[in-house]
Coordinates of C-alpha atoms and ligand atoms in Angstrom, one line a residue:
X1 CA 246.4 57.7 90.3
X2 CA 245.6 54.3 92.1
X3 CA 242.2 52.9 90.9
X4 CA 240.6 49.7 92.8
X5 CA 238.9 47.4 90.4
X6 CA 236.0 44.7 92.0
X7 CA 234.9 42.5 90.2
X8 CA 231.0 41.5 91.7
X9 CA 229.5 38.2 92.5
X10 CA 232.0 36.5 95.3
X11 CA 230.2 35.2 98.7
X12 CA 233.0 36.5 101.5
X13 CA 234.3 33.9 104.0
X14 CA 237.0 33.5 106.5
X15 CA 238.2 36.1 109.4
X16 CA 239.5 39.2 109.3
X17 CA 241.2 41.3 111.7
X18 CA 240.3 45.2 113.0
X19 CA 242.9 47.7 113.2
X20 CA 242.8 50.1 116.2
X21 CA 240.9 53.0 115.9
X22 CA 241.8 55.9 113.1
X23 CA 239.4 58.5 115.7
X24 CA 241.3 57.5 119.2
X25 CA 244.9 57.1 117.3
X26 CA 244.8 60.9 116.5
X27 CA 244.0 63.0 119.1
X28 CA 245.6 60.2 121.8
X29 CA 248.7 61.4 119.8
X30 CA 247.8 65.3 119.9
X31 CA 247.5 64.5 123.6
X32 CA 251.3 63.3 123.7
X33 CA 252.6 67.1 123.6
X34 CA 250.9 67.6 127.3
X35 CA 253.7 65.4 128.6
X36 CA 256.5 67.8 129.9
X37 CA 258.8 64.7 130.9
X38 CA 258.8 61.0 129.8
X39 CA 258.1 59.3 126.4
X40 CA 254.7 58.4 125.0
X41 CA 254.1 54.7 123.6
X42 CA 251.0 54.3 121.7
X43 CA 250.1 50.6 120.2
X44 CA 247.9 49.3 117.8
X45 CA 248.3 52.1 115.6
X46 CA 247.1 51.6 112.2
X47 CA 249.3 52.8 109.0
X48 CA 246.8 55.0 107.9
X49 CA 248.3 58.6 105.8
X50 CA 246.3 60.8 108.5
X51 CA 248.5 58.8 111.1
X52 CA 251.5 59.9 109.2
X53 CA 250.1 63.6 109.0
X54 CA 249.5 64.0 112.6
X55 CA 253.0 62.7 113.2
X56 CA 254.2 65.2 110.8
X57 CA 252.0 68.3 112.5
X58 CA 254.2 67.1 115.8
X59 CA 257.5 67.2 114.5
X60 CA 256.7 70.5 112.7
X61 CA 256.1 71.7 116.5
X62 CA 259.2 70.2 117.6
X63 CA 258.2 67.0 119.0
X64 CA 260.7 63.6 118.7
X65 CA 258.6 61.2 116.9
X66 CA 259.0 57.6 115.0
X67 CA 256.4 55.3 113.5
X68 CA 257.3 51.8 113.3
X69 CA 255.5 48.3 113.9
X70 CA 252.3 49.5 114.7
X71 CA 253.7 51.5 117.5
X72 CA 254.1 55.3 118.1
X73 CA 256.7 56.9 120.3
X74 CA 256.2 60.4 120.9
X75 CA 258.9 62.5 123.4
X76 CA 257.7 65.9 123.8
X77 CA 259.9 67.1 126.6
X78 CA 261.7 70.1 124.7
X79 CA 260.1 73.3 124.8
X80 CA 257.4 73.2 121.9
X81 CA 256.7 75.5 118.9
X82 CA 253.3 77.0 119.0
X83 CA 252.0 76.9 114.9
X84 CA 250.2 74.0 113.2
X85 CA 250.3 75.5 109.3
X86 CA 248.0 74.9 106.8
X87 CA 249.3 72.4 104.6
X88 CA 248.8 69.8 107.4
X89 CA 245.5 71.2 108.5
X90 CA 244.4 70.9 104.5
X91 CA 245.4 67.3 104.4
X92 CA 243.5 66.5 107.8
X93 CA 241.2 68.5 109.8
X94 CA 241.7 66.8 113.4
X95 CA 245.2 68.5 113.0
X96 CA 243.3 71.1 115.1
X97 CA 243.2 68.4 118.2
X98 CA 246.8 70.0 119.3
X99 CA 245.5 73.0 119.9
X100 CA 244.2 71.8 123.4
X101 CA 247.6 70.6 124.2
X102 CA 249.3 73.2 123.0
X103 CA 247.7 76.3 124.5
X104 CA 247.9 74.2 128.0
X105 CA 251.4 73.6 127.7
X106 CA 252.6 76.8 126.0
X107 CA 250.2 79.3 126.8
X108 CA 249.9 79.7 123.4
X109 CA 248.7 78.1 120.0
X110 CA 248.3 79.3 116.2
X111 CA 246.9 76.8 114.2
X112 CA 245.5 77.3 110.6
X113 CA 241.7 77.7 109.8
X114 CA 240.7 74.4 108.9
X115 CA 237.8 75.3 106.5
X116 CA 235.1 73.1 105.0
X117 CA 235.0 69.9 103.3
X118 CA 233.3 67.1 101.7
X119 CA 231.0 66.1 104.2
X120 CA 229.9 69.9 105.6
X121 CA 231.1 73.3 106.5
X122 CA 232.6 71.8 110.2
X123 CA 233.1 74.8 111.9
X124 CA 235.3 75.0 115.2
X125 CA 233.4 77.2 117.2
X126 CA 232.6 74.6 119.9
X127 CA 236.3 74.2 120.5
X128 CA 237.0 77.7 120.8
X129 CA 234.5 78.6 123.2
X130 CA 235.6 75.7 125.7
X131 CA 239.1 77.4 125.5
X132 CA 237.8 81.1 125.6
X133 CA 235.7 79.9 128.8
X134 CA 239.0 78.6 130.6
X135 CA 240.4 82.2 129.8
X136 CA 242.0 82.5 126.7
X137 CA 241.7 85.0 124.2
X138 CA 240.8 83.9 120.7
X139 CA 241.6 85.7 117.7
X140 CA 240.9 84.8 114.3
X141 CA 242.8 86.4 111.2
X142 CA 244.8 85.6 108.1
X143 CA 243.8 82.2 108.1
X144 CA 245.1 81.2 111.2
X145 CA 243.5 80.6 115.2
X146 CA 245.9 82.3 117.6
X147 CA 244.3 81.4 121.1
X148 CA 247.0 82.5 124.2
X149 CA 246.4 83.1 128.0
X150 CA 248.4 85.0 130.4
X151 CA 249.7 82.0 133.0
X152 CA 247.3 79.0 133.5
X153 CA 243.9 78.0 131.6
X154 CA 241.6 78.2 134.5
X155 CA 239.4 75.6 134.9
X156 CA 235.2 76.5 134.3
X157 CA 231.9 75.2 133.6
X158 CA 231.6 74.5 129.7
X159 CA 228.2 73.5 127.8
X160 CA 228.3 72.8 124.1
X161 CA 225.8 73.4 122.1
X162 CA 226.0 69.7 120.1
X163 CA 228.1 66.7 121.8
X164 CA 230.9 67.7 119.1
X165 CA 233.8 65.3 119.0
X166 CA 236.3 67.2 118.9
X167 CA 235.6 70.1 121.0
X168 CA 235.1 67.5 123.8
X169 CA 238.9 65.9 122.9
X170 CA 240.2 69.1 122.5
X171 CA 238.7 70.8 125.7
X172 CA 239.6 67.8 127.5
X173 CA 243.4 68.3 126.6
X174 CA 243.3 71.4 128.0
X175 CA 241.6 71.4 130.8
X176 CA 243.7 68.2 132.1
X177 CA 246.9 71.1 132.8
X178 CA 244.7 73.5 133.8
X179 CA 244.5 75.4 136.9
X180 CA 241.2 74.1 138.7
X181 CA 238.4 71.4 137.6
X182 CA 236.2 72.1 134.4
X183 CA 232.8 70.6 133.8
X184 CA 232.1 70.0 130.8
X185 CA 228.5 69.4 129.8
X186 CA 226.8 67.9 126.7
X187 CA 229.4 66.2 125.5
X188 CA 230.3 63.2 122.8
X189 CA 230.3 59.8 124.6
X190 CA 232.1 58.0 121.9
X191 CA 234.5 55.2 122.4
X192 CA 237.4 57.4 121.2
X193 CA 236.3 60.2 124.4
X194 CA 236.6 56.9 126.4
X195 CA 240.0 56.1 124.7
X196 CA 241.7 59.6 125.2
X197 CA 240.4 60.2 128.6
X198 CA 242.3 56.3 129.6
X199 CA 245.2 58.1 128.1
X200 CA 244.9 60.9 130.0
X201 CA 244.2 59.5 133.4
X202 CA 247.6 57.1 132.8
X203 CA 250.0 60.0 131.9
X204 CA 248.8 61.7 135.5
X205 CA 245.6 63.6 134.7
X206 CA 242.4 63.4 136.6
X207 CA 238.8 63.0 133.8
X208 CA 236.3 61.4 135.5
X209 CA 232.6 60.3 133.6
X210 CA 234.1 60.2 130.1
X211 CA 231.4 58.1 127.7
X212 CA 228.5 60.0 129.7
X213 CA 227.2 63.3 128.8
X214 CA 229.3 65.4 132.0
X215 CA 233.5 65.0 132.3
X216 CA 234.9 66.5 134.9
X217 CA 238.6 67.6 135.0
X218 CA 240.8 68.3 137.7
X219 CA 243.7 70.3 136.5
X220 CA 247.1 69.2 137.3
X221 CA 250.6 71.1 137.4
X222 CA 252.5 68.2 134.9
X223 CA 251.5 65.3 133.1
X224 CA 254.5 62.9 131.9
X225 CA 254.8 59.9 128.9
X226 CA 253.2 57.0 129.4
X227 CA 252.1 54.1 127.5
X228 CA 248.6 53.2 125.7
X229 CA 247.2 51.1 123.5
X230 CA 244.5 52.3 121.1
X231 CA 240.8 50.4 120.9
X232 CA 239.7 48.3 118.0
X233 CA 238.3 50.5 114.7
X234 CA 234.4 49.9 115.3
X235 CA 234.1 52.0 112.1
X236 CA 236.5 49.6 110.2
X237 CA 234.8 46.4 112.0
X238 CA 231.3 48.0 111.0
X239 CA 232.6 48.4 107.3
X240 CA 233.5 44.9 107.0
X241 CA 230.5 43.7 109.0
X242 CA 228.4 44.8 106.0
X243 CA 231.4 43.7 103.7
X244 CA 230.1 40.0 104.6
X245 CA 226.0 40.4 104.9
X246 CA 226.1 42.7 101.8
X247 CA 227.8 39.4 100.2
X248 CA 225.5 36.6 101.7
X249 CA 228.8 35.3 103.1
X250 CA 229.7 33.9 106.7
X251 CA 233.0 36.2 108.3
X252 CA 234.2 36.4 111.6
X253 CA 235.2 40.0 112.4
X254 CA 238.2 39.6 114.8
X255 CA 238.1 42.6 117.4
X256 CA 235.3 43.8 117.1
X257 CA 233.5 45.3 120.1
X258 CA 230.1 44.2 120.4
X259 CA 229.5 47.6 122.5
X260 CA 230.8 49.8 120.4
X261 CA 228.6 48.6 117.6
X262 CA 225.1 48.2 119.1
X263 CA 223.5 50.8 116.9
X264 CA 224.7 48.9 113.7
X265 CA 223.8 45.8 114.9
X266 CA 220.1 46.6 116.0
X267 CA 219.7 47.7 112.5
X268 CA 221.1 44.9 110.5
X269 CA 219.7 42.7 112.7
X270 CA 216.4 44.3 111.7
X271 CA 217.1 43.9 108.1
X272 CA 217.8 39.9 108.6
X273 CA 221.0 39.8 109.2
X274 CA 222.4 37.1 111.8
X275 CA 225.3 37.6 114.2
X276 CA 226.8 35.6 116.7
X277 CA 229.1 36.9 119.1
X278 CA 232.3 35.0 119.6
X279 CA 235.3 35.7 122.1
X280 CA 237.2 37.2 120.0
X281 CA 234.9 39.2 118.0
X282 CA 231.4 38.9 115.7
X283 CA 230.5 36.9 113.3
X284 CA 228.3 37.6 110.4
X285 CA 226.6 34.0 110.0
X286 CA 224.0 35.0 107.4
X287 CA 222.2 38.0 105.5
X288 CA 219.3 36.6 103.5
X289 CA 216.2 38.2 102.0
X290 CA 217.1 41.9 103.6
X291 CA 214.9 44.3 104.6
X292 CA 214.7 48.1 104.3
X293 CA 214.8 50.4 107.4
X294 CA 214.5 53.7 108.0
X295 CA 218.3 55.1 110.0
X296 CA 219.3 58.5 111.3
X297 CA 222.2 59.5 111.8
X298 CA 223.0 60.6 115.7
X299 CA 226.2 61.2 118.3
X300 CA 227.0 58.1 119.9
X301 CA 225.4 56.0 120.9
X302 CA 223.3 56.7 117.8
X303 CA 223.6 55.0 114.6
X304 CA 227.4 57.0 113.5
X305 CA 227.4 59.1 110.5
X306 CA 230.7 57.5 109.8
X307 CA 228.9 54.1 108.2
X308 CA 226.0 55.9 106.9
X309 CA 227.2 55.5 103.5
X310 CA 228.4 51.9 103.6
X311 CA 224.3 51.3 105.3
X312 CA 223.6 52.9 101.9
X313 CA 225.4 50.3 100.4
X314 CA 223.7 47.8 102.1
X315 CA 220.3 49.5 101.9
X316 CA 220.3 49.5 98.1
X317 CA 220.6 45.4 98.1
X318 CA 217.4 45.5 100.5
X319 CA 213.7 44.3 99.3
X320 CA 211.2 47.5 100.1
X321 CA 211.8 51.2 100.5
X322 CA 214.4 52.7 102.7
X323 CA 215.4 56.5 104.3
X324 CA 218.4 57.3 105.7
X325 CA 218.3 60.7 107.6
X326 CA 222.0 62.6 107.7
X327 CA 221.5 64.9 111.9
X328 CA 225.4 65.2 111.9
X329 CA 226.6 66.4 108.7
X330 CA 224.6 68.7 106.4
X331 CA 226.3 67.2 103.7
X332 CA 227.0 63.9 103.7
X333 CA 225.4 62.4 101.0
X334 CA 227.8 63.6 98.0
X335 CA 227.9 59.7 97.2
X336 CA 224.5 59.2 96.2
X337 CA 225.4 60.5 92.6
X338 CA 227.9 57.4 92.8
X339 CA 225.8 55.1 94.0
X340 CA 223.0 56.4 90.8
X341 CA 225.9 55.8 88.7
X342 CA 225.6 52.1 89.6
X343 CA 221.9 52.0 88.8
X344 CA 221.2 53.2 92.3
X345 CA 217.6 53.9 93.0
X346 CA 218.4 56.4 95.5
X347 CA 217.6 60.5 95.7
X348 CA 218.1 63.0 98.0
X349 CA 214.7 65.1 100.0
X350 CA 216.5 67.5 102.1
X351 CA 218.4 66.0 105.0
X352 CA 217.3 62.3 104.1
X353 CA 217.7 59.9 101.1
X354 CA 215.6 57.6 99.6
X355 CA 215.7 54.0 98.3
X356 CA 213.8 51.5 96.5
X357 CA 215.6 47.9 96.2
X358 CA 216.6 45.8 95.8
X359 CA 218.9 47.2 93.2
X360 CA 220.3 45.5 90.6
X361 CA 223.6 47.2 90.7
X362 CA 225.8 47.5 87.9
X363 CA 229.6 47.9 87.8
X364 CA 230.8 51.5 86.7
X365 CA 233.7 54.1 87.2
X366 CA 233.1 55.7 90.3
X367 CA 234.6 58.3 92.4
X368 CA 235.4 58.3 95.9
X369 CA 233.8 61.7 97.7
X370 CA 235.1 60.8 101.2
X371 CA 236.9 58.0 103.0
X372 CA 233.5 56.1 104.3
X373 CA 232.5 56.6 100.5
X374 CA 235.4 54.9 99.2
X375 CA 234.7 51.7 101.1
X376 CA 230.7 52.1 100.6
X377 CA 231.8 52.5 96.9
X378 CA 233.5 48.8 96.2
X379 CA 231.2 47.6 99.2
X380 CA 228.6 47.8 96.3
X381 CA 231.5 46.5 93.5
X382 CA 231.3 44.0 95.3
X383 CA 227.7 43.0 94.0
X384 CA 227.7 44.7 91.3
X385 CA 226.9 43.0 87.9
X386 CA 230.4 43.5 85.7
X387 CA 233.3 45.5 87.1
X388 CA 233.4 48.8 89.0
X389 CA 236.3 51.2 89.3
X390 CA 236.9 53.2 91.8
X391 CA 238.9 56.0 92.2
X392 CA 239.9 58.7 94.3
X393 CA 241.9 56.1 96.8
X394 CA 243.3 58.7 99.0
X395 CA 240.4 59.3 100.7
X396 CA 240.6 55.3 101.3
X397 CA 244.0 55.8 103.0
X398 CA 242.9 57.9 105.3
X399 CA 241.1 55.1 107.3
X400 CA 241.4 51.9 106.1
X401 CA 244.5 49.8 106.0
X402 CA 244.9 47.8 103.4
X403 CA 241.6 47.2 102.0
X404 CA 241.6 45.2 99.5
X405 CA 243.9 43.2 99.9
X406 CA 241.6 42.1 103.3
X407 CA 239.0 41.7 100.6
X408 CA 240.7 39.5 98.7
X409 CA 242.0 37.5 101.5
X410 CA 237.9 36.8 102.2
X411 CA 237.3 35.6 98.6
X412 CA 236.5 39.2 96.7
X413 CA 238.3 39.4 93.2
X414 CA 239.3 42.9 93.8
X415 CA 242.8 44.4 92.7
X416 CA 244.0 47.6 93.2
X417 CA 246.2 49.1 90.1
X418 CA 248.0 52.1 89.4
X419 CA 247.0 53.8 86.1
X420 CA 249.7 53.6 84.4
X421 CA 249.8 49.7 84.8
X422 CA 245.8 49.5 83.2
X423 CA 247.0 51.6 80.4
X424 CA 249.8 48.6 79.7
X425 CA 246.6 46.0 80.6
X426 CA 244.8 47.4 78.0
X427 CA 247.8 47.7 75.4
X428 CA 248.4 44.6 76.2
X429 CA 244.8 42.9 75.9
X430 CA 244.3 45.3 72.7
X431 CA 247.7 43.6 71.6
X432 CA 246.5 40.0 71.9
X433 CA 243.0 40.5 69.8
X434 CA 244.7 42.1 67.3
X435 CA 247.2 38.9 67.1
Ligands
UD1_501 C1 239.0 62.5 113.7 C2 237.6 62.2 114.2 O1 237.4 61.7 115.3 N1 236.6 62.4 113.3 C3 235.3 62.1 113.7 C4 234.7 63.3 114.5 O2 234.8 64.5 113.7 P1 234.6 65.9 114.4 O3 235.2 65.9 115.7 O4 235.1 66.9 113.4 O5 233.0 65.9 114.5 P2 232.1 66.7 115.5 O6 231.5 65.8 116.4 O7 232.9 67.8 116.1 O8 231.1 67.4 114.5 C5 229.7 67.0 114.5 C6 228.9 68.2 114.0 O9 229.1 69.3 114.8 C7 229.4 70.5 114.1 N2 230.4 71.3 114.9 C8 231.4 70.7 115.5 C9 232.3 71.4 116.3 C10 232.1 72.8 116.5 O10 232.8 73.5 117.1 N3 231.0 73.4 115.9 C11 230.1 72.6 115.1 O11 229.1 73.2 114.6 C12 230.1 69.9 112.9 O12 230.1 70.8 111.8 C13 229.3 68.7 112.6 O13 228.1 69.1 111.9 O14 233.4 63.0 114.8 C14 232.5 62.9 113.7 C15 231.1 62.7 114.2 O15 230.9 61.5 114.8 C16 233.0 61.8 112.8 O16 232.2 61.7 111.6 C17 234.4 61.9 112.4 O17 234.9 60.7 111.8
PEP502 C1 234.8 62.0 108.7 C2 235.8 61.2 109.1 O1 237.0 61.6 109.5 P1 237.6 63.1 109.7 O2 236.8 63.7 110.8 O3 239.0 62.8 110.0 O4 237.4 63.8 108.4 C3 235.6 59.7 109.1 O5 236.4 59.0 109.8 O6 234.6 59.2 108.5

């Protein structure tokens, strides 16, 4: 089992460079198995394990796919199987996006219950609604979805209930071959939405007012391959935004999209910290004598509950009391025990947490709960007095390519070993005192 070690106390400096985006990559890819003719080519894709899954969920259902140099290629002409099973859904819960695409294409899709996880219970009801609306039948049993329509999905007027994600990626899939326009109402406005509906719109279909709260859809008879490449990782830019101010060190963040990350900004700027914008992405100039804030968590173009815990990293090094309140997840805050492990003055009332810094964090083992954890984890390593371990890396590898070693290229002394090769560190080190 992989372990990252950090050892604290290094300013970061220099420029790093954003990956495209985990959150568009994955259902741009689901949205490849709409294209009866012609071959997808998606760019900018980052080497991430839940890239590699959802390229595995679309082979399983008899897709051609290969994965190399940052670029996808996707042919999904021959006719298509209709099950996504649960060892992929296990490893990756948007492994539900092809169900859009594959009840539009197929009249037909079974794809395993995805079940809770770390973060909250995540149900998919949104999803199934928008797909029950446009005439399908839904039918839940022995661990499996199995949503089929005589014909064409028929186009219809959809509210959800929350802006969910990926009811609005997945609704969008299906409505794009389906007979007649949908509206669909109260929807997310994220980037990614943005991302997949561009994708859309170039391999023929019609999604007008993506990244506002209405889409509307016209159906079309056949959508064909086309080619795309994927936005910047705002998540991954945010992370390494703090990366720097957490540090007191100066870092140009190359890619990132101002836009995409006003809600992080506003807040860091409240806490002190200094940006300047440059052409090709933001700079962190300086983070000195931070402040706490109070942050809540909202749908974009609220403050994303994807760098809530990496704020908390952040929050911990700032003078005064803090509260970060979770609105998206209903448990996202399986960190905190983590963070107290580091000397963390932090607890948990309800939906919020509290914090009193700054802390004076101290290196420990930690684990990593969820992938946004992992890097809020040796964020803190990072500053920590002594050296934190942290393990638990395949959440890590779900979203962040090559972390460390990005780290390390800004100044960190972080290292990422296997456990067997600490066991011969410590034979070894053992072996020299006793000599
Ligand atoms: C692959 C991907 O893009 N993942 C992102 C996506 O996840 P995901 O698409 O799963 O997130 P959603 O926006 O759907 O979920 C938000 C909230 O709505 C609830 N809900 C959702 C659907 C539904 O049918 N019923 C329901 O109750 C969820 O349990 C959760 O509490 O958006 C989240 C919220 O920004 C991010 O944290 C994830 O990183
Ligand atoms: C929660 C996340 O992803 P997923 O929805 O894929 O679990 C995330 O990216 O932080």
């Amino acid at each position: 089992m992989d372990k990252i070690i950090v050892r604290g106390g290094k300013r970061l400096n220099g420029t790093v460079k954003v990956e495209g985006a985990k959150n568009a990559v994955l259902p741009v890819i689901a949205a490849t198995l709409l294209a009866s003719d012609g071959k997808s080519i998606i760019k900018s894709v980052p080497t991430l394990s839940d890239v590699y899954t959802i390229n595995e969920v679309l082979r399983y259902l008899n897709a051609d796919v290969h994965f190399e140099n940052g670029e996808v290629t996707v042919d999904a002409s021959r006719d298509l199987s209709v099950e996504a099973p649960f060892e992929y859904v296990r490893k990756m819960r948007a492994s539900v996006l092809v169900m859009g695409s594959l009840l539009a294409r197929n009249g037909h899709a079974r794809v395993a219950l995805p079940g809770g996880c770390a973060i909250g219970s995540r149900p998919i009801d949104q999803h199934l609604k928008g797909f029950e609306a446009m005439g399908a039948k839904v039918q839940v049993g022995n661990g499996f979805i199995e949503a089929s329509v005589e014909g064409r999905l028929q186009g219809a007027k959809i509210y959800l209930d929350f802006p969910s994600v990926g009811a609005t990626e997945n609704i969008m899939m299906a409505a794009s071959l389906a007979e007649g326009t949908t509206i669909l109402e109260n929807v997310a406005k994220e980037p990614e939405i943005v991302d997949l509906a561009n994708f859309l719109n170039k391999m023929g279909a019609k999604v007008r007012g993506a990244g506002t709260g209405t889409i509307r859809i016209e159906g079309v008879e056949v959508l064909h391959g086309t080619e795309h490449t994927i936005i910047p990782d705002r998540i991954e830019a945010g992370t390494f935004l703090i990366a720097a101010a957490i540090t007191g060190g100066n870092v140009l963040v190359q890619g990132a999209v101002p836009e995409h990350l006003s809600s992080l900004i506003a807040k860091m700027e409240e806490m002190g910290v200094i940006f300047k914008e440059e052409e090709d992405g933001i700079r962190v100039v300086s983070a000195e004598n931070l402040k706490a804030v109070d942050i809540k968590t909202m749908p974009h173009p609220g403050f994303p509950t994807d760098m809530q815990s990496q704020m908390m990293a952040l929050l911990l090094r700032a003078k005064g009391t803090s509260m970060i309140t979770e609105t998206v997840f209903e448990n996202r805050f399986m960190h905190v025990e983590e963070f107290r492990r580091m000397n963390g003055d932090v607890k948990i009332e309800g939906r919020s947490v509290v914090m009193n810094g700054p802390t004076n964090l101290q290196g420990a083992e930690v684990a990593a709960t969820d992938l946004r954890a992992a890097a809020a984890l040796i964020l803190s390593g990072l500053v920590a007095d002594g050296i934190t371990r942290v393990t638990e890396l395949k959440h890590l590898d779900r979203g962040y390519v090559n972390f460390h070693q990005k780290l390390a290229a800004l100044g960190a002394d972080i290292e990422r070993i296997t456990e067997e090769s600490e066991l011969t560190l410590t034979a070894s080190y053992v072996a020299d005192l006793n000599a």
